[in-house]
XYZ file of C-alpha atoms in Angstrom:
383
model
C -0.004 0.018 -0.019
C 2.853 2.348 0.804
C 6.261 2.254 -0.944
C 9.027 4.484 -2.083
C 11.945 4.200 -4.459
C 15.006 6.407 -4.421
C 17.562 7.116 -7.118
C 20.835 9.085 -7.260
C 24.563 8.946 -6.585
C 26.552 10.786 -3.960
C 28.202 13.122 -6.473
C 25.482 12.962 -9.108
C 23.057 15.694 -10.018
C 20.896 14.872 -7.027
C 18.622 12.393 -5.244
C 15.111 11.660 -6.286
C 12.369 9.853 -4.315
C 8.939 8.793 -5.491
C 6.389 7.915 -2.821
C 3.308 5.840 -3.722
C 0.379 5.157 -1.465
C 0.052 8.342 0.654
C -3.660 9.120 1.067
C -5.069 12.468 -0.060
C -5.341 15.315 2.412
C -2.116 14.901 4.363
C -0.440 18.214 5.101
C 2.971 18.209 3.462
C 5.390 20.978 2.732
C 9.030 21.243 1.610
C 9.695 23.271 4.668
C 8.669 20.380 7.031
C 10.912 18.016 4.939
C 13.727 20.484 5.077
C 13.735 20.557 8.926
C 14.546 16.889 8.955
C 17.059 17.188 6.115
C 18.919 19.868 8.092
C 18.927 17.675 11.261
C 20.385 14.796 9.122
C 23.240 17.144 8.020
C 23.869 18.304 11.536
C 25.532 16.773 14.604
C 28.970 17.124 15.878
C 31.572 15.065 14.026
C 30.304 15.572 10.497
C 32.832 16.068 7.693
C 33.383 18.661 4.955
C 30.586 17.496 2.686
C 28.016 18.913 5.011
C 29.656 22.322 4.727
C 29.083 22.049 0.974
C 25.499 20.787 0.814
C 22.489 22.530 2.143
C 19.791 19.988 1.423
C 16.500 21.324 0.239
C 13.518 19.338 -0.934
C 11.755 20.279 -4.081
C 8.238 18.703 -4.302
C 7.749 17.948 -8.072
C 4.447 16.116 -8.010
C 1.649 14.725 -5.801
C 1.092 17.751 -3.593
C -1.063 20.886 -4.201
C -1.709 23.767 -1.836
C 0.226 22.041 0.885
C -1.798 18.779 0.855
C -1.220 15.339 -0.757
C -3.447 14.580 -3.772
C -3.386 10.735 -3.389
C -1.177 10.397 -6.441
C 2.578 9.637 -6.316
C 4.675 12.281 -4.555
C 7.996 13.060 -6.322
C 10.710 14.894 -4.455
C 14.101 16.025 -5.719
C 17.098 16.959 -3.512
C 19.882 18.679 -5.501
C 23.551 17.907 -4.904
C 25.407 21.242 -4.715
C 28.667 19.478 -5.212
C 27.612 18.335 -8.659
C 29.137 21.468 -10.039
C 32.564 19.980 -9.305
C 31.731 16.452 -10.533
C 29.527 16.854 -13.552
C 32.321 16.082 -15.988
C 33.323 12.909 -13.991
C 29.830 11.747 -13.216
C 28.155 12.551 -16.515
C 25.738 9.860 -17.623
C 26.874 10.058 -21.223
C 30.063 8.792 -22.951
C 31.692 12.270 -22.289
C 32.246 11.305 -18.669
C 35.912 11.619 -17.695
C 37.683 8.664 -16.179
C 39.031 10.566 -13.259
C 39.241 10.067 -9.518
C 39.183 6.354 -10.236
C 39.086 4.210 -7.041
C 40.823 0.850 -7.088
C 41.814 0.523 -3.455
C 38.763 -0.881 -1.623
C 38.104 0.361 1.893
C 37.686 -2.398 4.609
C 34.216 -2.155 5.997
C 32.731 -0.501 2.893
C 30.833 -1.898 -0.045
C 33.722 -1.250 -2.397
C 35.129 -4.740 -2.753
C 31.943 -6.822 -2.532
C 30.151 -4.386 -4.972
C 33.030 -4.445 -7.384
C 33.107 -8.250 -7.413
C 29.324 -8.521 -7.717
C 28.843 -5.906 -10.535
C 32.200 -6.461 -12.375
C 33.280 -2.892 -11.844
C 37.033 -2.087 -12.163
C 36.414 1.406 -11.012
C 35.087 1.137 -7.475
C 33.677 4.653 -7.592
C 30.724 3.060 -9.461
C 29.933 1.194 -6.302
C 30.754 3.753 -3.574
C 28.714 6.490 -5.215
C 25.514 4.698 -4.579
C 26.591 2.823 -1.393
C 27.314 6.156 0.124
C 25.046 7.167 3.043
C 24.269 10.373 1.027
C 21.299 8.295 -0.261
C 19.762 8.452 3.168
C 18.750 12.086 2.507
C 16.096 10.747 0.159
C 15.039 8.201 2.827
C 14.641 11.074 5.343
C 12.397 12.869 2.906
C 10.249 9.832 2.487
C 10.146 9.325 6.383
C 9.134 13.012 6.837
C 6.172 12.469 4.594
C 5.201 9.275 6.526
C 5.601 11.204 9.855
C 3.236 13.931 8.528
C 0.578 11.195 8.190
C 1.291 9.634 11.594
C 1.077 13.080 13.310
C -2.403 13.595 11.955
C -3.356 10.259 13.457
C -1.958 10.979 16.917
C 1.254 9.003 16.603
C 4.511 10.897 17.444
C 8.132 9.873 17.129
C 11.374 11.005 18.619
C 14.909 9.890 18.178
C 18.172 10.595 20.146
C 21.604 9.304 20.574
C 22.326 7.010 23.708
C 25.970 6.051 22.928
C 28.978 7.408 21.002
C 32.049 5.337 21.411
C 32.691 4.699 25.110
C 30.228 7.340 26.351
C 26.828 5.919 27.310
C 23.615 7.454 28.549
C 22.604 5.852 31.829
C 18.955 4.921 32.429
C 15.870 5.281 30.243
C 15.063 8.605 28.452
C 11.531 9.796 28.549
C 9.807 10.889 25.364
C 9.640 14.534 26.559
C 13.433 14.647 27.084
C 14.020 12.770 23.761
C 12.148 15.527 21.888
C 14.619 18.157 23.126
C 17.669 16.078 22.019
C 17.937 18.071 18.751
C 19.262 21.002 20.865
C 22.383 18.950 21.707
C 25.254 19.079 19.410
C 25.251 15.276 19.265
C 21.376 14.932 19.582
C 21.835 13.442 23.116
C 19.139 14.110 25.770
C 21.676 13.938 28.693
C 23.646 17.121 28.952
C 26.596 15.510 30.752
C 26.755 12.670 28.363
C 26.536 14.990 25.419
C 29.585 16.949 26.536
C 31.580 13.786 27.011
C 30.550 12.600 23.553
C 31.815 15.743 21.964
C 35.087 15.237 23.711
C 35.234 11.629 22.495
C 34.660 12.602 18.897
C 37.281 15.309 19.079
C 39.856 12.882 20.450
C 39.073 10.491 17.588
C 39.411 13.271 15.069
C 42.893 14.157 16.467
C 43.850 10.444 15.989
C 42.578 10.207 12.493
C 40.010 7.652 13.752
C 36.187 7.282 13.642
C 33.509 6.416 16.271
C 30.240 4.616 16.112
C 27.397 4.422 18.692
C 23.741 3.611 19.412
C 20.591 5.554 18.526
C 17.102 5.147 19.998
C 13.714 5.764 18.409
C 10.537 6.123 20.545
C 7.029 6.238 19.216
C 3.958 6.968 21.228
C 0.206 6.840 20.422
C 0.616 3.570 18.565
C -2.475 1.439 19.080
C -2.301 -2.250 19.767
C -2.721 -4.515 16.786
C -0.524 -3.118 14.095
C 1.369 -5.960 12.327
C 0.435 -9.555 12.472
C 1.567 -12.901 13.856
C 0.186 -15.011 11.114
C 3.041 -14.831 8.545
C 6.889 -14.137 9.068
C 6.899 -11.220 6.736
C 3.956 -9.507 8.257
C 5.449 -9.369 11.756
C 6.122 -5.689 12.579
C 9.129 -6.307 14.703
C 10.881 -8.005 11.799
C 9.850 -5.225 9.439
C 11.125 -2.532 11.776
C 14.299 -4.379 12.344
C 14.933 -4.740 8.533
C 14.228 -1.011 7.923
C 16.814 -0.119 10.646
C 19.303 -2.686 9.448
C 19.223 -1.309 5.987
C 20.659 1.938 7.086
C 24.350 2.058 6.055
C 26.757 1.110 8.925
C 24.006 -0.272 11.182
C 25.215 -3.642 12.517
C 22.634 -4.419 15.339
C 18.990 -3.769 16.283
C 17.219 -4.354 19.513
C 13.645 -3.791 20.661
C 12.826 -2.908 24.239
C 15.404 -4.234 26.680
C 16.778 -6.335 23.794
C 19.863 -8.222 24.310
C 19.741 -7.769 28.138
C 16.669 -10.038 28.146
C 18.848 -12.966 27.127
C 20.671 -12.985 30.379
C 17.836 -12.896 32.976
C 15.067 -15.315 33.816
C 11.645 -15.114 32.236
C 9.972 -13.961 35.537
C 11.991 -10.789 35.192
C 11.523 -10.278 31.507
C 7.863 -10.343 30.468
C 5.496 -7.500 31.051
C 2.573 -8.278 33.313
C -0.974 -7.383 31.881
C -3.299 -5.062 33.746
C -6.791 -3.670 32.917
C -8.520 -0.357 33.908
C -11.884 0.729 32.859
C -11.736 3.520 30.375
C -8.193 2.666 29.404
C -8.565 -1.058 28.568
C -5.664 -3.577 28.659
C -2.179 -2.250 29.340
C 1.268 -3.199 30.578
C 2.673 -1.532 33.678
C 6.236 -2.125 32.407
C 7.605 -2.096 28.809
C 10.545 -4.350 28.614
C 9.113 -5.715 25.307
C 9.461 -2.336 23.821
C 5.806 -2.075 22.711
C 5.915 -5.245 20.498
C 4.733 -8.722 21.282
C 4.147 -11.581 18.882
C 4.973 -9.414 15.832
C 2.286 -6.797 16.805
C 2.168 -3.513 18.708
C 0.679 -4.035 22.239
C -0.261 -0.293 22.792
C 2.780 0.671 24.741
C 5.582 3.069 23.611
C 7.698 1.560 20.829
C 11.408 1.474 21.856
C 13.904 0.558 19.195
C 17.703 0.954 19.184
C 20.270 0.494 16.387
C 23.973 0.128 16.683
C 26.147 1.937 14.263
C 29.651 0.911 13.563
C 32.406 3.558 13.023
C 32.641 5.084 9.516
C 34.893 2.976 7.424
C 36.719 5.799 5.735
C 39.786 6.504 7.926
C 42.270 9.240 7.675
C 44.877 6.651 8.613
C 43.700 3.949 6.244
C 43.831 0.201 6.835
C 45.759 -2.266 4.617
C 43.997 -3.291 1.474
C 44.786 -4.867 -2.008
C 44.609 -2.914 -5.255
C 41.554 -4.188 -7.167
C 43.508 -4.238 -10.460
C 47.105 -4.957 -9.743
C 46.476 -7.187 -6.657
C 49.337 -5.388 -4.899
C 49.233 -4.591 -1.251
C 48.122 -0.952 -0.680
C 46.448 1.233 1.852
C 42.816 1.811 1.420
C 41.505 4.812 -0.482
C 40.500 7.918 1.461
C 37.184 9.687 0.449
C 35.880 12.852 2.208
C 34.020 11.555 5.213
C 32.866 12.039 8.772
C 34.520 11.354 12.092
C 31.170 10.383 13.614
C 27.813 10.176 11.919
C 25.912 8.695 14.808
C 23.727 11.862 15.314
C 22.793 11.734 11.583
C 21.972 8.022 12.025
C 19.315 9.038 14.667
C 17.465 11.106 12.023
C 17.587 8.338 9.487
C 16.418 5.691 12.027
C 13.493 8.163 12.923
C 12.563 8.232 9.222
C 12.849 4.442 8.752
C 10.623 3.721 11.757
C 8.044 6.396 10.668
C 7.889 4.860 7.219
C 7.207 1.277 8.514
C 4.652 2.476 11.039
C 2.788 4.486 8.400
C 2.610 1.450 6.157
C 1.274 -0.674 9.075
C -1.405 1.958 9.918
C -2.572 1.930 6.225
C -2.684 -1.815 6.132
C -4.809 -1.902 9.303
C -7.180 0.905 8.563
C -7.105 1.604 4.745
C -8.648 4.693 3.251
C -7.941 6.971 0.340
C -8.539 10.222 2.174
C -7.065 11.355 5.650
C -10.429 11.831 7.136
C -11.460 8.331 6.385
C -8.433 6.917 8.177
C -8.973 9.296 11.062
C -12.557 8.017 11.562
C -11.662 4.396 11.363
C -8.640 4.858 13.666
C -10.750 6.705 16.182
C -13.394 4.002 16.208
C -10.704 1.357 16.676
C -9.157 3.394 19.693
C -12.519 3.585 21.194
C -12.961 -0.163 20.838
C -9.611 -0.735 22.617
C -10.635 1.491 25.531
C -14.130 -0.088 25.908
C -13.443 -3.785 25.475
């Protein structure tokens, strides 16, 4: 019901995204999308590319007067750096064979992609494998979040770890919403300062840092997703969306990996009932998902990001053509992109949740979906 497709290379003309399945009547403006694009570009530890680009969404189709039409929405995000690359990245035969990459970077798609697609110039791989593509994903996620907001579902994302620095204890949604004011999108001021210091130390060493981001979603009704087929389980779909973000190497829901080390009596959330509220869980170690479905509690998802593989002091590699030992190629990159990953994770979760909502309630126009969802919420309170 809801899908999107992106196209574009890191140093190409720009990034395009086409969104299909958004109902008519959803408020959507370029300004709202641009807020999230700017947040994706921000965060302490970003590299020189962010000083060049100033991402701006141009809505080309599917929206009129600030509201979706129900037809496909087309969005374009120009690459300002295209000016310096247009002769190298030209789509025609006039493209110049310059800035060729033959020294694959460990931890990147360079080698595997070159082998798979028979590419001698690994730039043909890294240009699309680059996290630059996530700008288009954020645009799609912003459109999905606009729909969710109208239906009473709100999301927040923040950083809970960078390198050795970890936020202690759970972070409430109200605090997570303020995380954008931190230079590293961290809701804990003390941890935020320590994270900045850790990034600066890594920069001086020519190294990079990874971390962990958390996405919270409130107002999510019980019953999104399904237990009846493996590919309809919402926990699996959310995990796949988060794992598809470049450099993400682990995903957990709720207390996640911690649950593997303690007995079941301390793991599972008891069930309670209150008239006017319906069924609920006093605790939320499950992170809002049970049996592949939402259970009405706050969704809590985390994604672990490895350090950026482009290093200023590159690791040993092998030249793709000569097979001689070399040091890996160095592309302009970040010291730490964990804050940006929080924004991309927010977009990924928003997209999957919007799809699940449309599967559950259907409707071609926003008011239809609102009516059906309001009736369902009333049923959950009264049952």
